[in-house]
CSV table of C-alpha atoms in Angstrom, one decimal:
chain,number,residue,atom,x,y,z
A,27,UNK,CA,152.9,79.2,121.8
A,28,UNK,CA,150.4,78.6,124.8
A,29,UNK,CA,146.4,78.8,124.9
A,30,UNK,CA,145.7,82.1,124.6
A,31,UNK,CA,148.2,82.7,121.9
A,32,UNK,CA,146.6,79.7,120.0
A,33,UNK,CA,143.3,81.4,120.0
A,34,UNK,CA,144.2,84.4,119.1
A,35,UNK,CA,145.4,83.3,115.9
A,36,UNK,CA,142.9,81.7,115.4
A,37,UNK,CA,140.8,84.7,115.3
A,38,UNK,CA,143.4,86.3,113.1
A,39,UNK,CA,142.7,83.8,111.0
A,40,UNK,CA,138.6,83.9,110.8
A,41,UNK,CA,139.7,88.0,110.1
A,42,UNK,CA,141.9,86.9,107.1
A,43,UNK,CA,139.4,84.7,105.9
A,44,UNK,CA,136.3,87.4,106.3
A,45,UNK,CA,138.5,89.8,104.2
A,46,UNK,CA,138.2,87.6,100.6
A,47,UNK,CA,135.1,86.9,101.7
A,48,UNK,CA,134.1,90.6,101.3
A,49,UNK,CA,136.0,91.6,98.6
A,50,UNK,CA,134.9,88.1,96.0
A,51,UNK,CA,131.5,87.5,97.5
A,52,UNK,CA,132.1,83.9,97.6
A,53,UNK,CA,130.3,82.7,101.2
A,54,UNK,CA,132.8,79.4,101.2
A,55,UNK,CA,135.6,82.0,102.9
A,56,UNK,CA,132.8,82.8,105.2
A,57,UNK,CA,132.3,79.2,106.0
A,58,UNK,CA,135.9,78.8,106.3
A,59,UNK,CA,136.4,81.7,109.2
A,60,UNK,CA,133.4,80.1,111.1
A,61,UNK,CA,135.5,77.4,111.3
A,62,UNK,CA,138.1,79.5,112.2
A,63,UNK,CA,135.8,80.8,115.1
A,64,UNK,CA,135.4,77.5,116.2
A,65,UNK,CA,138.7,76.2,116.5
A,66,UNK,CA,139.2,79.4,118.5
A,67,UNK,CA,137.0,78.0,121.0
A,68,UNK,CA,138.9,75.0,121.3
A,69,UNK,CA,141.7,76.4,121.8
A,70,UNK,CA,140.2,79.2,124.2
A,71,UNK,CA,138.9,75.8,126.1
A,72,UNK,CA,142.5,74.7,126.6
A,73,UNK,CA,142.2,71.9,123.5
A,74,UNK,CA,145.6,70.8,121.9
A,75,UNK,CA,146.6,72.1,118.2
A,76,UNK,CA,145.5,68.6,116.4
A,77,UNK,CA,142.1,68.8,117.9
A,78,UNK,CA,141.7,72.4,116.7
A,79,UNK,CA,142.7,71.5,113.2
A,80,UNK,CA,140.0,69.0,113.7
A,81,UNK,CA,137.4,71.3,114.7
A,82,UNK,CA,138.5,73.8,112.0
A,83,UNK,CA,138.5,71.0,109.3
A,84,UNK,CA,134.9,69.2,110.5
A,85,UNK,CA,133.1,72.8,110.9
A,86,UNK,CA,134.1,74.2,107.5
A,87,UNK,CA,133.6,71.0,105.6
A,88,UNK,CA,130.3,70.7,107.2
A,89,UNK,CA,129.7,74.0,106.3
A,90,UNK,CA,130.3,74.0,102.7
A,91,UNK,CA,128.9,70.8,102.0
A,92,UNK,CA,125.3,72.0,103.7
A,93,UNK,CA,125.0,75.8,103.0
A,94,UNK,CA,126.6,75.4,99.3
A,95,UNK,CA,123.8,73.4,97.7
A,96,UNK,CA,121.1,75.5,99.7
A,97,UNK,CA,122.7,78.6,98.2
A,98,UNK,CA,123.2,77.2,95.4
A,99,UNK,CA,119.5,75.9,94.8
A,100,UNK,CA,118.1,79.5,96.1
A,101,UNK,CA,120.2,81.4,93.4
A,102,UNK,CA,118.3,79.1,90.4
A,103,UNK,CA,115.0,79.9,91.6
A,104,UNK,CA,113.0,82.5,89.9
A,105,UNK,CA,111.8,85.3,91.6
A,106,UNK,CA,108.1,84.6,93.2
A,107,UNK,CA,106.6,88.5,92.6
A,108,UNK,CA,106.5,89.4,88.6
A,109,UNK,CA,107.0,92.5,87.9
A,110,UNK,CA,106.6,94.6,84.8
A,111,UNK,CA,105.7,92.8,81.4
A,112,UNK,CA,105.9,89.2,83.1
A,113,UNK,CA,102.9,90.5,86.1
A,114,UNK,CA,100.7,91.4,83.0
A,115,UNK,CA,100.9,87.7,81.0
A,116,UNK,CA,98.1,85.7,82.6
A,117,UNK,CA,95.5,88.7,83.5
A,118,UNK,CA,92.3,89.3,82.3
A,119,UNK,CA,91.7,92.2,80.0
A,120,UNK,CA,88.4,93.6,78.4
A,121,UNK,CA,87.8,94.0,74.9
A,122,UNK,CA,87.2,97.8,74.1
A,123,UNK,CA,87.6,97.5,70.2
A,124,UNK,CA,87.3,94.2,68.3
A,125,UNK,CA,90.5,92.3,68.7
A,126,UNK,CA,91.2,90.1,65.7
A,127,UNK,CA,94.7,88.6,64.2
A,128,UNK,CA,95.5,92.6,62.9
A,129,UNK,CA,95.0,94.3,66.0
A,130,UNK,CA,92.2,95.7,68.3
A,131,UNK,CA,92.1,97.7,72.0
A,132,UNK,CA,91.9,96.3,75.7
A,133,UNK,CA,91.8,97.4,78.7
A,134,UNK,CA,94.3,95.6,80.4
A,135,UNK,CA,95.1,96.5,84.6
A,136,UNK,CA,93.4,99.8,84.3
A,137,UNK,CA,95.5,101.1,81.4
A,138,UNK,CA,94.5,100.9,77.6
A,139,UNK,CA,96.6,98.5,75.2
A,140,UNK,CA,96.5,97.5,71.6
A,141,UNK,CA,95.8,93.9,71.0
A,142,UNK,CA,95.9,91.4,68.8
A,143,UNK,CA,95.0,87.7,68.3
A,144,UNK,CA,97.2,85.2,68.9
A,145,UNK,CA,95.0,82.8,66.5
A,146,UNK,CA,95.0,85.2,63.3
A,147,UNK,CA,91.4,83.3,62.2
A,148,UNK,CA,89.7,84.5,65.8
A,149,UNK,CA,87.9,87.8,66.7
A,150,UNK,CA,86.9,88.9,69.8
A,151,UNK,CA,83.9,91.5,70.3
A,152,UNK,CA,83.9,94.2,72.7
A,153,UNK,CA,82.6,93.6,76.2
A,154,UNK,CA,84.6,90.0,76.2
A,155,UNK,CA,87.0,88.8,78.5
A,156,UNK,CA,90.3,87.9,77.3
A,157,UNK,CA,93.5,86.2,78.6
A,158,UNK,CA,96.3,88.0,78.1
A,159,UNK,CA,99.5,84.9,77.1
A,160,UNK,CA,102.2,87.8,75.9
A,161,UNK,CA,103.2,90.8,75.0
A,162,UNK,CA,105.3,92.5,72.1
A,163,UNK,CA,106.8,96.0,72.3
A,164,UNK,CA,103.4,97.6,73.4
A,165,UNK,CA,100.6,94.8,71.9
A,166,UNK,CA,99.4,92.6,74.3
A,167,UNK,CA,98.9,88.9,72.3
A,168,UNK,CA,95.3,87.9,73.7
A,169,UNK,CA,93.0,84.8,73.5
């Protein structure tokens, strides 16, 4: 087998490796063929088979052992934007009807809502500002 042959399969290789890659979503074959692609180089560069091994072995390894726990801490982390019911806890409504512990009206990001208290013993008057800390089927839970 001479040089070119050598890189060549190489490449092959990388190929083989993209295809799992593509079909499981799991980036480690993707690391894998970038090794492959390197060792291709070496080869293209005239480098003997040990010292493509080498290069295929250190580029991979390095590979998976950086990019894995980068992905991996990027995947637990919560989106930044909230959207939907999560964007509303945290705002500030206005009180349109007294809101006690049984229930009461806001307004609440330019839409009306039914509220209640989340302390059953507290009332709030209309014209007040209240915190809006969750909300249950359509009743926003205010203090």
């Amino acid at each position: 087998m001479n040089d070119i042959d050598a890189w060549v399969w190489w490449l092959v290789g990388a190929v083989a490796l993209g295809i799992p890659l593509v079909v499981t979503a799991m980036p480690e074959f993707g690391m894998l063929a970038v090794g492959a692609v390197a060792a291709a180089g070496m080869a293209g560069l005239g480098f003997d088979i040990v010292v493509q091994v080498l290069v295929f072995a250190a580029v991979s390894v390095a590979l998976i052992a950086v990019v894995r726990p980068i992905a991996a801490r990027h995947r637990s982390q919560r989106p930044q934007l909230a959207t939907g019911i999560d964007a509303l806890k945290g705002k500030q409504a206005l009180v349109l009807e007294r809101v006690d512990g049984s229930g009461g009206r806001i307004k609440l990001a330019g839409e009306v809502w039914s509220a209640r208290s989340l302390d059953v013993d507290r009332a709030y008057e209309v014209g007040q500002e209240v915190d809006v800390v969750d909300i249950e089927g359509a009743t926003a839970i205010v203090i």
